[in-house]
CSV table of C-alpha atoms and ligand atoms in Angstrom, one decimal:
chain,number,residue,atom,x,y,z
W,1,MET,CA,-6.4,-15.7,5.2
W,2,GLU,CA,-9.5,-13.1,6.2
W,3,HIS,CA,-10.9,-11.6,3.0
W,4,ARG,CA,-12.8,-8.4,3.3
W,5,PRO,CA,-14.9,-6.1,1.0
W,6,LEU,CA,-12.9,-3.3,-0.4
W,7,GLY,CA,-15.4,-0.6,0.8
W,8,ALA,CA,-18.4,-0.5,-1.4
W,9,THR,CA,-16.6,-1.3,-4.7
W,10,GLY,CA,-17.7,-4.8,-4.8
W,11,LEU,CA,-14.1,-6.0,-4.9
W,12,ARG,CA,-13.2,-8.6,-2.1
W,13,ILE,CA,-9.4,-8.5,-1.1
W,14,SER,CA,-7.2,-10.4,1.6
W,15,ALA,CA,-6.6,-8.6,4.6
W,16,VAL,CA,-2.9,-8.8,3.7
W,17,GLY,CA,-1.7,-7.4,0.4
W,18,LEU,CA,1.6,-8.0,-1.2
W,19,GLY,CA,3.3,-4.7,-2.0
W,20,ALA,CA,5.5,-5.5,-5.0
W,21,GLY,CA,8.0,-2.6,-5.0
W,22,ARG,CA,10.9,-5.0,-3.8
W,23,ILE,CA,10.5,-7.4,-6.9
W,24,GLY,CA,11.3,-4.5,-9.3
W,25,GLY,CA,15.2,-4.4,-8.8
W,26,PRO,CA,17.8,-5.8,-10.9
W,27,ASP,CA,19.0,-8.3,-8.1
W,28,VAL,CA,15.7,-10.3,-8.3
W,29,SER,CA,15.2,-13.3,-10.6
W,30,ASP,CA,12.0,-14.5,-12.3
W,31,THR,CA,12.1,-17.8,-10.5
W,32,GLU,CA,12.0,-15.6,-7.0
W,33,VAL,CA,9.1,-13.6,-8.4
W,34,ASP,CA,7.5,-16.9,-9.4
W,35,ALA,CA,8.1,-18.3,-5.9
W,36,LEU,CA,6.8,-15.2,-4.0
W,37,VAL,CA,3.6,-14.9,-6.2
W,38,GLY,CA,3.2,-18.9,-5.4
W,39,THR,CA,3.6,-18.3,-1.6
W,40,ALA,CA,1.0,-15.6,-1.9
W,41,LEU,CA,-1.6,-17.7,-3.4
W,42,ASP,CA,-1.0,-20.4,-1.1
W,43,LEU,CA,-1.4,-18.0,1.8
W,44,GLY,CA,-4.6,-16.6,0.5
W,45,VAL,CA,-2.9,-13.3,-0.4
W,46,THR,CA,-4.9,-12.1,-3.3
W,47,LEU,CA,-4.1,-8.5,-3.5
W,48,LEU,CA,-1.0,-7.5,-5.5
W,49,ASP,CA,-0.1,-3.9,-5.5
W,50,THR,CA,2.7,-2.4,-8.0
W,51,ALA,CA,3.6,0.6,-9.8
W,52,PRO,CA,5.5,1.8,-12.9
W,53,SER,CA,8.0,3.3,-10.7
W,54,TYR,CA,8.8,0.1,-8.9
W,55,GLY,CA,11.4,-1.0,-11.7
W,56,LEU,CA,10.4,-4.1,-13.5
W,57,SER,CA,7.7,-5.0,-11.0
W,58,GLU,CA,4.7,-4.6,-13.2
W,59,GLU,CA,6.5,-6.8,-15.8
W,60,ARG,CA,7.5,-9.4,-13.6
W,61,LEU,CA,4.1,-9.8,-12.1
W,62,GLY,CA,2.4,-9.9,-15.4
W,63,ARG,CA,4.6,-12.9,-16.3
W,64,ALA,CA,4.4,-14.7,-12.9
W,65,LEU,CA,0.5,-14.3,-13.1
W,66,ALA,CA,0.3,-16.2,-16.5
W,67,GLY,CA,-2.6,-18.8,-16.0
W,68,ARG,CA,-3.4,-17.4,-12.6
W,69,ARG,CA,-4.4,-13.7,-13.2
W,70,GLU,CA,-8.1,-14.3,-12.3
W,71,ARG,CA,-7.1,-15.5,-8.7
W,72,VAL,CA,-5.7,-12.1,-7.7
W,73,VAL,CA,-7.1,-8.4,-7.4
W,74,LEU,CA,-4.4,-6.5,-9.3
W,75,SER,CA,-3.5,-3.0,-8.3
W,76,THR,CA,-1.2,-0.6,-10.0
W,77,LYS,CA,-0.6,3.3,-10.3
W,78,LEU,CA,-0.8,5.9,-13.0
W,79,GLY,CA,0.3,9.4,-13.8
W,80,TYR,CA,3.8,9.5,-15.1
W,81,GLY,CA,6.6,7.7,-17.2
W,82,VAL,CA,4.9,7.2,-20.6
W,83,PRO,CA,7.4,8.1,-23.2
W,84,GLY,CA,6.5,11.2,-25.4
W,85,ILE,CA,3.6,12.3,-23.1
W,86,PRO,CA,3.9,14.8,-20.4
W,87,ASP,CA,3.2,13.5,-16.8
W,88,TRP,CA,0.1,14.3,-15.0
W,89,THR,CA,-2.2,14.9,-18.2
W,90,GLY,CA,-5.2,13.3,-19.3
W,91,PRO,CA,-3.4,11.7,-22.3
W,92,CYS,CA,-0.6,10.2,-19.9
W,93,ILE,CA,-3.3,8.5,-17.8
W,94,THR,CA,-5.2,7.2,-21.2
W,95,ALA,CA,-2.0,5.9,-22.6
W,96,GLY,CA,-0.6,4.7,-19.1
W,97,VAL,CA,-3.6,2.4,-18.5
W,98,ASP,CA,-2.8,0.6,-21.8
W,99,VAL,CA,0.9,0.5,-21.1
W,100,ALA,CA,-0.1,-1.1,-17.7
W,101,LEU,CA,-2.5,-3.6,-19.2
W,102,SER,CA,0.3,-4.6,-21.6
W,103,ARG,CA,3.1,-5.0,-18.9
W,104,LEU,CA,0.6,-6.7,-16.7
W,105,ARG,CA,-0.4,-9.1,-19.4
W,106,THR,CA,-4.2,-8.5,-18.8
W,107,ASP,CA,-7.4,-7.0,-20.1
W,108,ARG,CA,-8.2,-4.9,-17.1
W,109,LEU,CA,-6.7,-3.1,-14.0
W,110,ASP,CA,-8.8,-4.1,-10.8
W,111,LEU,CA,-7.5,-1.1,-9.1
W,112,ALA,CA,-5.7,1.8,-10.6
W,113,HIS,CA,-4.3,4.8,-8.4
W,114,LEU,CA,-3.4,8.2,-9.3
W,115,HIS,CA,0.1,7.9,-7.8
W,116,SER,CA,0.6,10.8,-5.4
W,117,CYS,CA,-0.2,13.8,-7.5
W,118,GLY,CA,-0.7,17.1,-5.7
W,119,LEU,CA,-4.1,19.1,-5.1
W,120,ASP,CA,-3.4,21.0,-8.0
W,121,VAL,CA,-3.6,18.0,-10.6
W,122,LEU,CA,-6.7,16.8,-8.7
W,123,VAL,CA,-8.6,19.9,-9.0
W,124,ARG,CA,-7.7,20.6,-12.4
W,125,GLY,CA,-9.9,17.7,-13.4
W,126,ASP,CA,-8.4,16.4,-16.7
W,127,VAL,CA,-6.5,13.5,-15.0
W,128,VAL,CA,-9.5,12.5,-13.0
W,129,ASP,CA,-11.7,12.7,-15.9
W,130,ALA,CA,-9.2,10.3,-17.9
W,131,LEU,CA,-9.2,7.8,-15.2
W,132,GLN,CA,-12.9,7.9,-15.1
W,133,ARG,CA,-13.3,7.2,-18.9
W,134,ALA,CA,-10.9,4.3,-18.3
W,135,VAL,CA,-13.4,2.9,-15.8
W,136,ALA,CA,-16.4,3.6,-18.2
W,137,ALA,CA,-14.2,1.8,-20.9
W,138,GLY,CA,-13.9,-1.4,-18.7
W,139,LYS,CA,-10.3,-1.2,-18.5
W,140,VAL,CA,-10.2,-0.2,-14.7
W,141,ARG,CA,-12.6,-1.5,-12.2
W,142,VAL,CA,-11.9,0.8,-9.6
W,143,ALA,CA,-10.6,4.4,-9.6
W,144,ALA,CA,-8.2,5.2,-6.7
W,145,TYR,CA,-6.0,7.8,-5.0
W,146,SER,CA,-2.7,7.1,-3.4
W,147,GLY,CA,-1.3,9.9,-1.3
W,148,GLU,CA,-1.4,11.9,1.9
W,149,ASP,CA,-2.8,15.0,3.7
W,150,GLU,CA,-4.7,17.7,1.8
W,151,PRO,CA,-4.7,15.9,-1.6
W,152,LEU,CA,-6.1,12.6,0.1
W,153,LEU,CA,-8.9,14.3,1.8
W,154,TRP,CA,-9.9,15.9,-1.1
W,155,ALA,CA,-9.9,12.5,-3.1
W,156,VAL,CA,-11.9,11.0,-0.1
W,157,ARG,CA,-14.6,13.8,-0.6
W,158,SER,CA,-14.6,14.2,-4.5
W,159,GLY,CA,-16.7,11.1,-5.2
W,160,ALA,CA,-14.5,10.4,-7.9
W,161,PHE,CA,-12.6,7.5,-6.3
W,162,GLY,CA,-13.8,3.9,-4.9
W,163,ALA,CA,-10.7,3.5,-3.0
W,164,VAL,CA,-7.7,5.4,-1.6
W,165,GLN,CA,-4.1,4.4,-0.3
W,166,CYS,CA,-2.2,6.0,2.5
W,167,SER,CA,0.2,5.6,5.2
W,168,VAL,CA,-1.0,3.8,8.4
W,169,SER,CA,1.1,2.1,10.9
W,170,VAL,CA,2.2,2.5,14.5
W,171,LEU,CA,4.4,5.3,13.3
W,172,ASP,CA,1.8,7.0,11.2
W,173,GLN,CA,-1.6,7.1,13.1
W,174,GLY,CA,-2.5,10.7,12.0
W,175,PRO,CA,-4.6,9.5,9.0
W,176,LEU,CA,-6.7,7.2,11.1
W,177,ALA,CA,-8.9,9.8,12.8
W,178,GLY,CA,-9.1,11.8,9.6
W,179,ALA,CA,-9.0,10.7,6.0
W,180,VAL,CA,-9.1,7.0,6.9
W,181,SER,CA,-12.3,7.4,9.1
W,182,GLU,CA,-13.9,9.7,6.6
W,183,ALA,CA,-13.2,7.4,3.7
W,184,SER,CA,-14.6,4.3,5.4
W,185,ALA,CA,-17.8,6.2,6.3
W,186,ARG,CA,-18.3,7.3,2.7
W,187,GLY,CA,-17.9,3.7,1.7
W,188,LEU,CA,-14.3,3.8,0.2
W,189,GLY,CA,-11.9,1.1,0.4
W,190,VAL,CA,-8.5,1.8,2.3
W,191,LEU,CA,-5.4,0.3,1.7
W,192,ALA,CA,-2.7,1.0,4.3
W,193,LYS,CA,0.6,1.6,2.8
W,194,ARG,CA,4.0,1.1,4.8
W,195,PRO,CA,2.1,-0.9,7.6
W,196,LEU,CA,5.5,-1.9,9.1
W,197,GLY,CA,6.7,1.6,9.0
W,198,ASN,CA,9.7,0.5,6.9
W,199,GLY,CA,10.9,-2.0,9.7
W,200,PRO,CA,12.7,0.6,11.6
W,201,TRP,CA,13.7,-2.0,14.3
W,202,ARG,CA,16.2,-3.4,11.7
W,203,PHE,CA,18.7,-0.5,12.2
W,204,ARG,CA,21.0,0.2,15.1
W,205,ASP,CA,21.6,3.8,13.9
W,206,GLN,CA,19.4,6.3,12.1
W,207,PRO,CA,19.7,5.5,8.6
W,208,ALA,CA,20.6,8.1,6.0
W,209,GLU,CA,17.6,7.5,3.8
W,210,GLY,CA,14.9,10.2,4.3
W,211,ASP,CA,11.5,8.0,5.1
W,212,VAL,CA,13.3,5.1,6.8
W,213,GLY,CA,15.6,7.5,8.7
W,214,GLU,CA,12.2,9.4,9.9
W,215,ALA,CA,10.5,6.0,10.7
W,216,TRP,CA,13.8,5.0,12.8
W,217,ARG,CA,13.6,8.4,14.6
W,218,ARG,CA,9.6,7.9,15.4
W,219,PHE,CA,10.3,4.4,16.5
W,220,ARG,CA,12.9,5.6,19.0
W,221,ALA,CA,10.8,8.3,20.4
W,222,LEU,CA,7.8,6.2,21.0
W,223,ALA,CA,9.9,3.8,23.2
W,224,LEU,CA,7.6,1.0,23.1
W,225,PRO,CA,7.9,-1.8,25.4
W,226,PRO,CA,9.0,-5.1,23.4
W,227,HIS,CA,6.1,-7.3,22.1
W,228,PRO,CA,6.5,-10.9,22.8
W,229,LEU,CA,5.6,-11.7,19.2
W,230,GLY,CA,8.1,-9.4,17.8
W,231,TRP,CA,7.9,-6.0,16.1
W,232,ALA,CA,6.5,-7.1,12.8
W,233,ASP,CA,3.5,-9.0,14.4
W,234,LEU,CA,2.7,-5.8,16.4
W,235,PHE,CA,3.0,-3.5,13.6
W,236,ALA,CA,1.0,-5.7,11.2
W,237,ARG,CA,-1.7,-6.6,13.5
W,238,PHE,CA,-2.2,-2.8,14.6
W,239,ALA,CA,-2.5,-1.6,11.0
W,240,ALA,CA,-4.5,-4.5,9.6
W,241,PHE,CA,-7.3,-3.9,12.3
W,242,ALA,CA,-7.2,-0.3,12.5
W,243,PRO,CA,-10.7,1.0,12.1
W,244,GLY,CA,-11.5,1.7,8.5
W,245,VAL,CA,-8.5,0.1,7.1
W,246,SER,CA,-9.5,-2.7,4.4
W,247,ALA,CA,-6.2,-4.3,3.9
W,248,ILE,CA,-2.4,-3.6,4.6
W,249,LEU,CA,0.2,-3.8,1.7
W,250,VAL,CA,3.4,-5.4,3.1
W,251,GLY,CA,6.5,-4.6,1.0
W,252,THR,CA,8.8,-7.7,0.8
W,253,GLY,CA,10.4,-9.8,-1.7
W,254,ARG,CA,10.7,-12.6,0.8
W,255,PRO,CA,8.1,-15.5,0.9
W,256,ALA,CA,9.1,-16.2,4.5
W,257,HIS,CA,8.4,-12.6,5.5
W,258,LEU,CA,4.9,-12.6,3.9
W,259,ALA,CA,4.1,-15.9,5.5
W,260,GLU,CA,5.0,-14.4,9.0
W,261,VAL,CA,2.8,-11.3,8.3
W,262,ALA,CA,0.0,-13.5,7.2
W,263,ALA,CA,0.3,-15.6,10.2
W,264,SER,CA,0.1,-12.5,12.4
W,265,VAL,CA,-3.0,-11.1,10.9
W,266,GLU,CA,-4.4,-14.6,11.4
W,267,ARG,CA,-4.0,-14.1,15.0
W,268,GLY,CA,-6.6,-11.3,14.8
W,269,ALA,CA,-6.4,-7.7,16.4
W,270,LEU,CA,-4.2,-6.9,19.1
W,271,GLU,CA,-5.6,-7.0,22.7
W,272,ALA,CA,-7.3,-3.9,23.5
W,273,PRO,CA,-5.0,-2.7,26.1
W,274,VAL,CA,-1.9,-3.2,23.7
W,275,ALA,CA,-3.6,-1.3,20.8
W,276,GLY,CA,-4.6,1.3,23.1
W,277,ALA,CA,-1.2,1.6,24.6
W,278,LEU,CA,0.1,2.2,21.0
W,279,ARG,CA,-2.4,4.8,20.4
W,280,SER,CA,-1.6,6.8,23.6
W,281,ALA,CA,2.2,6.5,23.1
W,282,PHE,CA,1.8,8.1,19.7
W,283,LEU,CA,-0.4,10.9,21.0
W,284,GLN,CA,2.3,11.7,23.6
W,285,ALA,CA,5.3,11.4,21.5
W,286,GLY,CA,3.9,11.9,18.0
W,287,GLY,CA,0.8,14.0,18.3
W,288,GLY,CA,2.7,16.8,16.9
W,289,TRP,CA,4.4,14.8,14.0
W,290,THR,CA,3.4,16.3,10.6
W,291,GLY,CA,3.9,14.5,7.4
W,292,ARG,CA,3.9,11.0,6.5
W,293,ILE,CA,6.7,8.3,6.7
T,301,LIG,N1,3.2,6.3,-2.9
T,301,LIG,C1,2.7,5.3,-2.8
T,301,LIG,O1,1.7,4.8,-3.3
T,301,LIG,C2,3.4,4.3,-2.0
T,301,LIG,C3,4.8,4.6,-1.1
T,301,LIG,C4,5.0,3.7,-0.2
T,301,LIG,C5,4.7,2.3,0.0
T,301,LIG,N2,3.4,2.0,-1.0
T,301,LIG,C6,2.8,0.6,-1.0
T,301,LIG,O2,3.0,0.0,0.4
T,301,LIG,C7,3.9,-1.3,0.2
T,301,LIG,C8,4.7,-1.3,1.4
T,301,LIG,O3,5.4,-0.2,1.7
T,301,LIG,P1,7.2,-0.4,2.1
T,301,LIG,O4,7.6,-1.5,1.6
T,301,LIG,O5,7.6,1.0,1.9
T,301,LIG,O6,7.0,-0.2,3.8
T,301,LIG,P2,6.6,-1.6,4.8
T,301,LIG,O7,5.7,-2.6,4.3
T,301,LIG,O8,6.0,-0.9,5.9
T,301,LIG,O9,8.0,-2.2,5.2
T,301,LIG,C9,8.7,-2.9,4.4
T,301,LIG,C10,9.9,-3.4,5.3
T,301,LIG,O10,9.6,-4.3,6.2
T,301,LIG,C11,10.3,-5.4,6.0
T,301,LIG,N3,9.6,-6.6,6.3
T,301,LIG,C12,8.5,-7.2,5.7
T,301,LIG,N4,7.9,-8.3,6.4
T,301,LIG,C13,8.6,-8.3,7.6
T,301,LIG,C14,8.6,-9.5,8.5
T,301,LIG,N5,7.7,-10.2,8.6
T,301,LIG,N6,9.5,-9.1,9.5
T,301,LIG,C15,10.5,-8.3,9.5
T,301,LIG,N7,10.5,-7.4,8.4
T,301,LIG,C16,9.7,-7.5,7.5
T,301,LIG,C17,10.8,-5.5,4.7
T,301,LIG,O11,12.1,-6.2,4.6
T,301,LIG,P3,12.3,-7.5,3.6
T,301,LIG,O12,12.3,-6.9,2.2
T,301,LIG,O13,13.6,-8.0,4.0
T,301,LIG,O14,11.1,-8.4,3.7
T,301,LIG,C18,11.1,-4.2,4.2
T,301,LIG,O15,12.1,-3.7,4.6
T,301,LIG,C19,4.8,-0.8,-1.1
T,301,LIG,O16,5.2,-2.2,-1.5
T,301,LIG,C20,3.7,-0.2,-1.9
T,301,LIG,O17,2.6,-1.3,-2.5
T,301,LIG,C21,2.9,2.9,-1.8
């Protein structure tokens, strides 16, 4: 597994990270989480991304990492869900860091993202300041922002964050020429979320769920020629080698799926004509697509 610098933060991360949303549900056992984390480490996947909104994900990761915490770069999110404290306030960030440390059973968060707050929260200052204080206190190594569009650009330009997380995929190429390229030029790390565009090829008909439904609609509109190594390979390699992207965060609870994506990224960047055709298809069909999946 290729490891890369996360911008100028001093952290090194695997080019494939595990998005740990799917291990938060009630249908997943501790044994399965243990196996997933074990597979990730065996593959050299050292970046693990979670959030308080992913059900039991933080707690389960904390348990599964007992004795192997130092082998991973642990990323989570902040801003909401601390009992008794209003969301998106300075005290919610300060207390949220301690809650995350306790759930993840660690003494530091390698990456802590503000989880998709709006521009109003960012410019107000108290939330960003509280995150900076957590960095100064040594509880957070890198302050990060996860989100899209105007707030994402503000975060990139603010100087307050070492890394950002945003949608980048074959279906979501809009940020590449804007926020991603600017972030990279400024030395910020960039994590590509939803790199497989939620896997829209899985559905014969348009799913009702908003973001997956939109992904399906875009996938159909692009009308891409089949890729001999399969859609997951095409999507993973497009996002992992998109200029400015430090790593992709693949959402899965299945060790075999993580291994497939790791193997794809080890094949290297897509051939230039293939990547070029994906960019042209997006410009033609999706140049006017606003909003992110
Ligand atoms: N606001 C935010 O901060 C935010 C929002 C969205 C996402 N994220 C981050 O990004 C991560 C990924 O996002 P996501 O899960 O929404 O989208 P994604 O990674 O683009 O797609 C996940 C889907 O792809 C499937 N998949 C994974 N590997 C596959 C493979 N090898 N072959 C075929 N299908 C495969 C998964 O199915 P299986 O489950 O069956 O493997 C799942 O249905 C999240 O876990 C999170 O870390 C952050």
